Amino acid sequence: MDRNTEVKLSAYVKKVAEQNDVTDATQKFNVTPNGTQKIIGQMREGNWFLKKINIIPVQNQKGESIGLGVTGMIASRTDTSGEGKRTPKDHSSMGAMPYMCEQTNFDTAIRYAKLDAWAHDKRFNQIIASHTREQIDANKITIGWYGESVAKNTNAQTNPNGEDVNKGWFQAMRDHNTERLIKQGKTAGEIRIGEGGDFINLDLAVLNTKSLLHDACENDSNLVAIIGSDLLAYDKAKFYEAHGNTPSEKGKIQELQVIGTYGGLPAVKVPGFPSTGIMVTSYDNLSIYIQEGSIRRSAGKKNDEKDQVENFESMNMAYVLEEVGKAAAIEFKNVKLWIDNAWV
């Protein structure tokens, strides 16, 4: 590490210590409530998807979903001139989900060579912070979709998408909302999408998934269809195969108009989402709970043996469906597509 980099790094560590009211930021410390809010704010600023969902601190490590959304008809009329009384209704709950905030570690390292390359920039502190936060936030999203279990010792080799780090939203469907999770079609353990399959096309697959939602929210205006990249590419290829020689239709493909809606819902691609997955819900029905007082950090610790600076961060967190009735999905691990005359 260059001498100029050491000076910049020391200043960065000192700044982190001041912000968190500790003497040495390279030693593990508890993040203050204000620091927690700042971390949540940085998460929202750095990723468009995290900005749309709920990221909220909760007091209890264990509990039930808060139910942040409101669904159903709350408008009414009552004749109060007689014995009638106006009775407020709680339409915020169509099924609460239990949650458990599990300790989740996000440990990152930055090579000395990379720090040397950044040292000339006046935004050195900001670059380090954003680089670290980007890695952590990307991991949070991936675990949110792929997480299946909470292992004492995780294994990134056998679980490259954090399947053993924490339980994500798809696992919440498996554990608490199984009646709205399509696991198979006519063939055991398979959901076939394509000509001759369970769903002749992606549009029908989304429509059938949507039909599983609670009646009170089936027509909510904020519903979206989150669709995996392989499914979108497959559907686009099929459309191109049928209409690619028609100039007007070819133009629609190139402008991505053909993936605008599926099953009458806006189709969206989100970071880290399984390539063969489908989930119908609303952004505000997806939450990450962070237990208050559980965030612990250390920053800027040098490891000369590895030629890197290390940052450690942990927090108790849970992935929550606010209303289980407002989420339906297809089990992405079981999806098969008709490609080259075979289901693969």
Coordinates of C-alpha atoms in Angstrom, one line a residue:
M1 CA 0.0 0.0 0.0
D2 CA 1.3 3.4 -1.0
R3 CA 2.0 6.0 1.7
N4 CA -0.6 8.3 0.3
T5 CA -3.2 5.5 0.5
E6 CA -2.3 4.8 4.1
V7 CA -2.9 8.5 5.0
K8 CA -6.3 8.4 3.2
L9 CA -7.3 5.1 4.8
S10 CA -6.4 6.4 8.3
A11 CA -8.6 9.5 7.7
Y12 CA -11.4 7.2 6.5
V13 CA -11.2 5.0 9.6
K14 CA -11.2 8.1 11.8
K15 CA -14.3 9.5 10.1
V16 CA -16.2 6.2 10.6
A17 CA -15.2 6.3 14.3
E18 CA -16.4 9.8 14.7
Q19 CA -19.7 9.1 13.0
N20 CA -20.3 6.2 15.3
D21 CA -18.9 7.7 18.5
V22 CA -16.2 5.1 19.0
T23 CA -12.5 5.5 19.5
D24 CA -11.4 2.8 17.0
A25 CA -13.5 1.8 14.0
T26 CA -11.2 -1.2 13.2
Q27 CA -12.5 -2.9 16.4
K28 CA -16.1 -4.3 16.4
F29 CA -18.7 -1.7 17.6
N30 CA -22.5 -1.5 17.9
V31 CA -24.0 0.9 15.4
T32 CA -26.1 3.6 17.0
P33 CA -29.8 4.1 16.1
N34 CA -28.9 7.1 13.9
G35 CA -26.2 5.0 12.3
T36 CA -28.8 2.3 11.6
Q37 CA -31.1 4.8 9.9
K38 CA -28.1 6.0 7.8
I39 CA -27.3 2.4 6.7
I40 CA -31.0 1.9 5.7
G41 CA -30.9 5.2 3.8
Q42 CA -27.7 4.1 2.0
M43 CA -29.4 0.8 1.0
R44 CA -32.3 2.7 -0.5
E45 CA -30.1 5.2 -2.3
G46 CA -27.8 2.6 -3.9
N47 CA -30.4 0.2 -5.4
W48 CA -33.7 1.0 -7.2
F49 CA -35.3 -2.3 -6.0
L50 CA -34.4 -1.7 -2.3
K51 CA -35.9 1.8 -2.7
K52 CA -39.2 0.3 -3.7
I53 CA -39.6 -2.4 -1.0
N54 CA -39.9 -1.9 2.8
I55 CA -36.7 -1.8 4.9
I56 CA -37.6 -1.2 8.5
P57 CA -36.1 -1.6 12.0
V58 CA -38.2 -3.7 14.4
Q59 CA -37.8 -4.0 18.1
N60 CA -38.4 -7.8 18.5
Q61 CA -36.2 -10.4 17.0
K62 CA -39.2 -12.7 16.6
G63 CA -42.8 -11.8 15.8
E64 CA -45.4 -11.4 13.0
S65 CA -45.4 -9.3 9.9
I66 CA -46.7 -5.7 10.6
G67 CA -49.0 -5.7 7.6
L68 CA -47.9 -2.4 6.0
G69 CA -50.2 -2.5 3.0
V70 CA -54.0 -1.9 3.0
T71 CA -56.1 -4.0 0.7
G72 CA -59.9 -4.2 0.3
M73 CA -62.8 -1.9 0.4
I74 CA -62.7 0.6 3.3
A75 CA -65.3 3.0 1.9
S76 CA -68.8 2.5 3.3
R77 CA -72.0 4.2 4.4
T78 CA -74.0 3.8 7.6
D79 CA -77.3 5.3 8.6
T80 CA -76.5 6.6 12.1
S81 CA -79.9 8.3 12.7
G82 CA -81.1 5.1 14.2
E83 CA -79.2 2.3 15.9
G84 CA -76.5 2.0 13.2
K85 CA -72.9 2.7 14.2
R86 CA -69.9 3.4 12.0
T87 CA -67.5 0.5 12.5
P88 CA -63.9 1.0 11.3
K89 CA -62.4 -2.1 9.7
D90 CA -58.8 -3.3 9.6
H91 CA -58.2 -4.3 6.0
S92 CA -54.4 -4.5 6.5
S93 CA -54.3 -8.2 7.3
M94 CA -55.2 -11.1 5.0
G95 CA -52.7 -13.4 6.8
A96 CA -49.8 -12.4 8.9
M97 CA -46.4 -14.1 8.5
P98 CA -44.2 -15.1 11.4
Y99 CA -40.7 -13.9 11.2
M100 CA -37.3 -14.5 12.9
C101 CA -34.5 -12.0 12.5
E102 CA -31.4 -14.2 12.1
Q103 CA -27.8 -12.9 12.4
T104 CA -26.5 -12.4 8.9
N105 CA -22.8 -11.4 8.2
F106 CA -21.7 -9.2 5.4
D107 CA -17.9 -9.2 5.4
T108 CA -16.0 -7.5 2.5
A109 CA -12.4 -7.0 1.5
I110 CA -10.7 -4.4 -0.7
R111 CA -7.3 -5.2 -2.2
Y112 CA -4.5 -2.7 -1.5
A113 CA -3.9 -2.3 -5.2
K114 CA -7.5 -1.1 -5.7
L115 CA -7.2 1.3 -2.8
D116 CA -4.0 2.7 -4.4
A117 CA -5.9 3.3 -7.6
W118 CA -8.6 5.2 -5.7
A119 CA -6.2 7.2 -3.4
H120 CA -5.8 10.1 -5.8
D121 CA -9.5 10.8 -5.9
K122 CA -10.9 13.4 -3.5
R123 CA -14.0 11.2 -3.0
F124 CA -11.9 8.4 -1.5
N125 CA -14.1 7.9 1.6
Q126 CA -17.3 7.9 -0.5
I127 CA -15.8 5.5 -3.0
I128 CA -14.9 3.0 -0.2
A129 CA -18.2 3.3 1.4
S130 CA -20.3 2.9 -1.8
H131 CA -18.1 0.0 -3.0
T132 CA -18.6 -1.9 0.2
R133 CA -22.3 -1.0 0.4
E134 CA -22.9 -2.1 -3.2
Q135 CA -21.5 -5.6 -2.5
I136 CA -23.6 -6.0 0.7
D137 CA -26.8 -4.8 -0.9
A138 CA -26.4 -7.0 -3.9
N139 CA -26.0 -10.0 -1.5
K140 CA -29.1 -9.0 0.5
I141 CA -31.2 -9.1 -2.7
T142 CA -29.9 -12.4 -3.9
I143 CA -30.4 -14.0 -0.5
G144 CA -33.9 -12.6 -0.5
W145 CA -34.8 -14.7 -3.6
Y146 CA -32.6 -17.8 -3.1
G147 CA -32.3 -18.1 0.7
E148 CA -33.7 -21.5 2.0
S149 CA -32.1 -22.1 5.4
V150 CA -30.0 -20.7 8.3
A151 CA -26.8 -22.7 8.6
K152 CA -24.4 -22.4 11.5
N153 CA -21.6 -22.5 9.1
T154 CA -22.4 -21.5 5.5
N155 CA -20.7 -22.9 2.4
A156 CA -20.4 -20.6 -0.6
Q157 CA -19.1 -23.4 -2.8
T158 CA -22.2 -25.5 -2.5
N159 CA -24.6 -22.6 -2.0
P160 CA -23.3 -19.8 -4.3
N161 CA -26.5 -17.8 -4.0
G162 CA -26.6 -17.7 -0.3
E163 CA -29.1 -20.5 0.0
D164 CA -27.9 -21.4 3.5
V165 CA -27.4 -17.8 4.8
N166 CA -31.0 -16.8 5.6
K167 CA -34.6 -17.6 4.5
G168 CA -35.8 -15.4 1.7
W169 CA -39.2 -14.5 0.1
F170 CA -39.5 -17.7 -1.9
Q171 CA -38.8 -19.8 1.2
A172 CA -41.5 -17.7 2.9
M173 CA -43.8 -18.9 0.2
R174 CA -42.8 -22.5 0.8
D175 CA -43.1 -22.3 4.6
H176 CA -46.1 -20.0 5.1
N177 CA -48.0 -19.6 1.8
T178 CA -47.7 -23.0 0.1
E179 CA -51.3 -22.9 -1.3
R180 CA -50.3 -19.9 -3.5
L181 CA -47.1 -21.6 -4.8
I182 CA -47.3 -23.6 -8.0
K183 CA -45.0 -26.5 -7.5
Q184 CA -45.9 -28.8 -10.4
G185 CA -48.2 -29.4 -13.3
K186 CA -49.3 -32.6 -15.0
T187 CA -45.8 -34.1 -14.6
A188 CA -44.6 -34.6 -11.0
G189 CA -42.0 -32.1 -9.9
E190 CA -42.1 -30.1 -13.2
I191 CA -43.9 -27.0 -14.4
R192 CA -43.7 -26.9 -18.2
I193 CA -44.0 -23.6 -20.0
G194 CA -44.4 -23.8 -23.8
E195 CA -46.3 -25.5 -26.5
G196 CA -47.8 -28.7 -25.2
G197 CA -46.9 -27.8 -21.6
D198 CA -48.9 -26.9 -18.5
F199 CA -48.9 -23.3 -19.7
I200 CA -48.8 -22.7 -23.4
N201 CA -47.0 -19.4 -22.9
L202 CA -45.6 -17.0 -20.3
D203 CA -48.7 -14.8 -20.4
L204 CA -50.9 -17.8 -19.3
A205 CA -48.4 -18.8 -16.6
V206 CA -48.6 -15.3 -15.0
L207 CA -52.4 -15.2 -15.3
N208 CA -52.7 -18.5 -13.5
T209 CA -50.3 -17.3 -10.8
K210 CA -52.2 -14.1 -10.3
S211 CA -55.5 -16.1 -9.9
L212 CA -54.1 -17.6 -6.7
L213 CA -54.1 -14.2 -4.9
H214 CA -56.6 -13.4 -2.1
D215 CA -59.8 -12.1 -3.6
A216 CA -59.4 -8.8 -1.9
C217 CA -56.3 -7.9 -3.7
E218 CA -56.6 -9.7 -7.1
N219 CA -57.3 -6.4 -8.8
D220 CA -55.0 -4.1 -6.9
S221 CA -53.5 -1.5 -9.1
N222 CA -50.0 -1.9 -7.6
L223 CA -49.5 -5.5 -8.4
V224 CA -46.5 -6.5 -10.6
A225 CA -45.3 -9.7 -12.2
I226 CA -41.7 -10.3 -11.4
I227 CA -40.3 -12.5 -14.1
G228 CA -37.0 -14.2 -14.5
S229 CA -34.6 -13.3 -17.4
D230 CA -34.7 -16.8 -19.0
L231 CA -38.5 -16.8 -19.2
L232 CA -38.5 -13.3 -20.7
A233 CA -35.8 -14.3 -23.2
Y234 CA -37.6 -17.5 -24.1
D235 CA -40.9 -15.7 -24.7
K236 CA -39.2 -13.0 -26.7
A237 CA -37.4 -15.6 -28.9
K238 CA -40.7 -17.4 -29.6
F239 CA -42.3 -14.0 -30.6
Y240 CA -39.3 -13.3 -32.8
E241 CA -39.6 -16.7 -34.4
A242 CA -43.3 -16.1 -35.3
H243 CA -43.1 -12.4 -36.2
G244 CA -39.5 -11.6 -36.9
N245 CA -40.0 -11.2 -40.6
T246 CA -42.7 -8.6 -40.1
P247 CA -41.1 -5.1 -39.9
S248 CA -43.7 -3.6 -37.6
E249 CA -43.6 -6.6 -35.2
K250 CA -39.8 -6.7 -35.3
G251 CA -39.7 -3.1 -34.2
K252 CA -41.8 -3.9 -31.2
I253 CA -39.3 -6.7 -30.2
Q254 CA -36.4 -4.3 -30.4
E255 CA -38.2 -1.7 -28.4
L256 CA -39.0 -4.3 -25.7
Q257 CA -42.7 -3.6 -26.0
V258 CA -43.5 -7.3 -26.1
I259 CA -42.5 -7.7 -22.5
G260 CA -44.5 -4.8 -21.2
T261 CA -47.3 -6.8 -19.6
Y262 CA -48.1 -10.4 -18.8
G263 CA -51.4 -11.7 -17.5
G264 CA -52.6 -8.1 -17.5
L265 CA -49.8 -7.0 -15.1
P266 CA -46.7 -4.9 -15.6
A267 CA -43.8 -7.2 -16.1
V268 CA -40.6 -6.3 -14.3
K269 CA -37.0 -7.6 -14.0
V270 CA -35.4 -7.2 -10.6
P271 CA -31.8 -7.8 -9.4
G272 CA -30.9 -11.3 -8.3
F273 CA -34.2 -12.8 -9.3
P274 CA -34.1 -16.5 -10.3
S275 CA -34.0 -16.8 -14.1
T276 CA -37.0 -19.2 -14.3
G277 CA -39.0 -17.6 -11.5
I278 CA -42.4 -15.8 -11.5
M279 CA -43.8 -14.0 -8.5
V280 CA -47.0 -11.8 -8.5
T281 CA -47.1 -9.3 -5.7
S282 CA -46.5 -5.6 -5.0
Y283 CA -43.3 -4.0 -4.0
D284 CA -44.7 -2.8 -0.7
N285 CA -45.6 -6.4 0.2
L286 CA -41.9 -7.3 0.3
S287 CA -40.0 -6.3 3.4
I288 CA -36.6 -6.7 5.0
Y289 CA -36.8 -6.4 8.8
I290 CA -33.7 -5.4 10.7
Q291 CA -33.7 -5.8 14.5
E292 CA -32.9 -2.6 16.3
G293 CA -29.5 -2.5 18.0
S294 CA -28.3 -5.6 16.2
I295 CA -26.0 -4.0 13.6
R296 CA -22.3 -4.4 14.5
R297 CA -19.4 -3.2 12.4
S298 CA -15.7 -2.9 12.1
A299 CA -14.1 -0.9 9.2
G300 CA -10.8 -0.4 7.5
K301 CA -8.9 -3.2 9.3
K302 CA -5.6 -4.0 7.5
N303 CA -4.6 -7.5 6.8
D304 CA -1.0 -7.4 5.4
E305 CA -0.9 -11.2 5.0
K306 CA -3.7 -10.9 2.4
D307 CA -2.8 -7.4 1.1
Q308 CA -6.3 -6.2 1.7
V309 CA -8.4 -4.0 4.0
E310 CA -11.3 -5.8 5.6
N311 CA -14.7 -4.6 6.7
F312 CA -17.0 -6.7 8.9
E313 CA -20.8 -6.1 9.3
S314 CA -23.5 -8.2 10.8
M315 CA -27.2 -7.6 11.6
N316 CA -30.2 -9.6 12.6
M317 CA -32.6 -9.6 9.7
A318 CA -35.6 -11.3 8.2
Y319 CA -37.3 -11.4 4.8
V320 CA -41.0 -10.9 5.2
L321 CA -44.2 -11.1 3.1
E322 CA -46.4 -8.4 4.7
E323 CA -49.6 -10.1 3.5
V324 CA -49.3 -13.7 2.4
G325 CA -52.6 -13.4 0.5
K326 CA -51.0 -10.8 -1.7
A327 CA -48.2 -13.0 -3.0
A328 CA -48.3 -15.9 -5.4
A329 CA -45.5 -17.6 -7.3
I330 CA -44.2 -20.4 -9.4
E331 CA -41.5 -22.7 -7.9
F332 CA -38.5 -21.6 -10.1
K333 CA -36.6 -24.8 -9.4
N334 CA -39.2 -26.9 -11.2
V335 CA -39.7 -24.8 -14.3
K336 CA -39.0 -26.5 -17.7
L337 CA -39.0 -24.9 -21.1
W338 CA -39.5 -26.6 -24.5
I339 CA -36.2 -26.1 -26.2
D340 CA -34.8 -28.2 -29.2
N341 CA -37.7 -30.7 -28.9
A342 CA -37.1 -31.4 -25.3
W343 CA -38.2 -30.1 -21.9
V344 CA -35.2 -28.6 -20.2

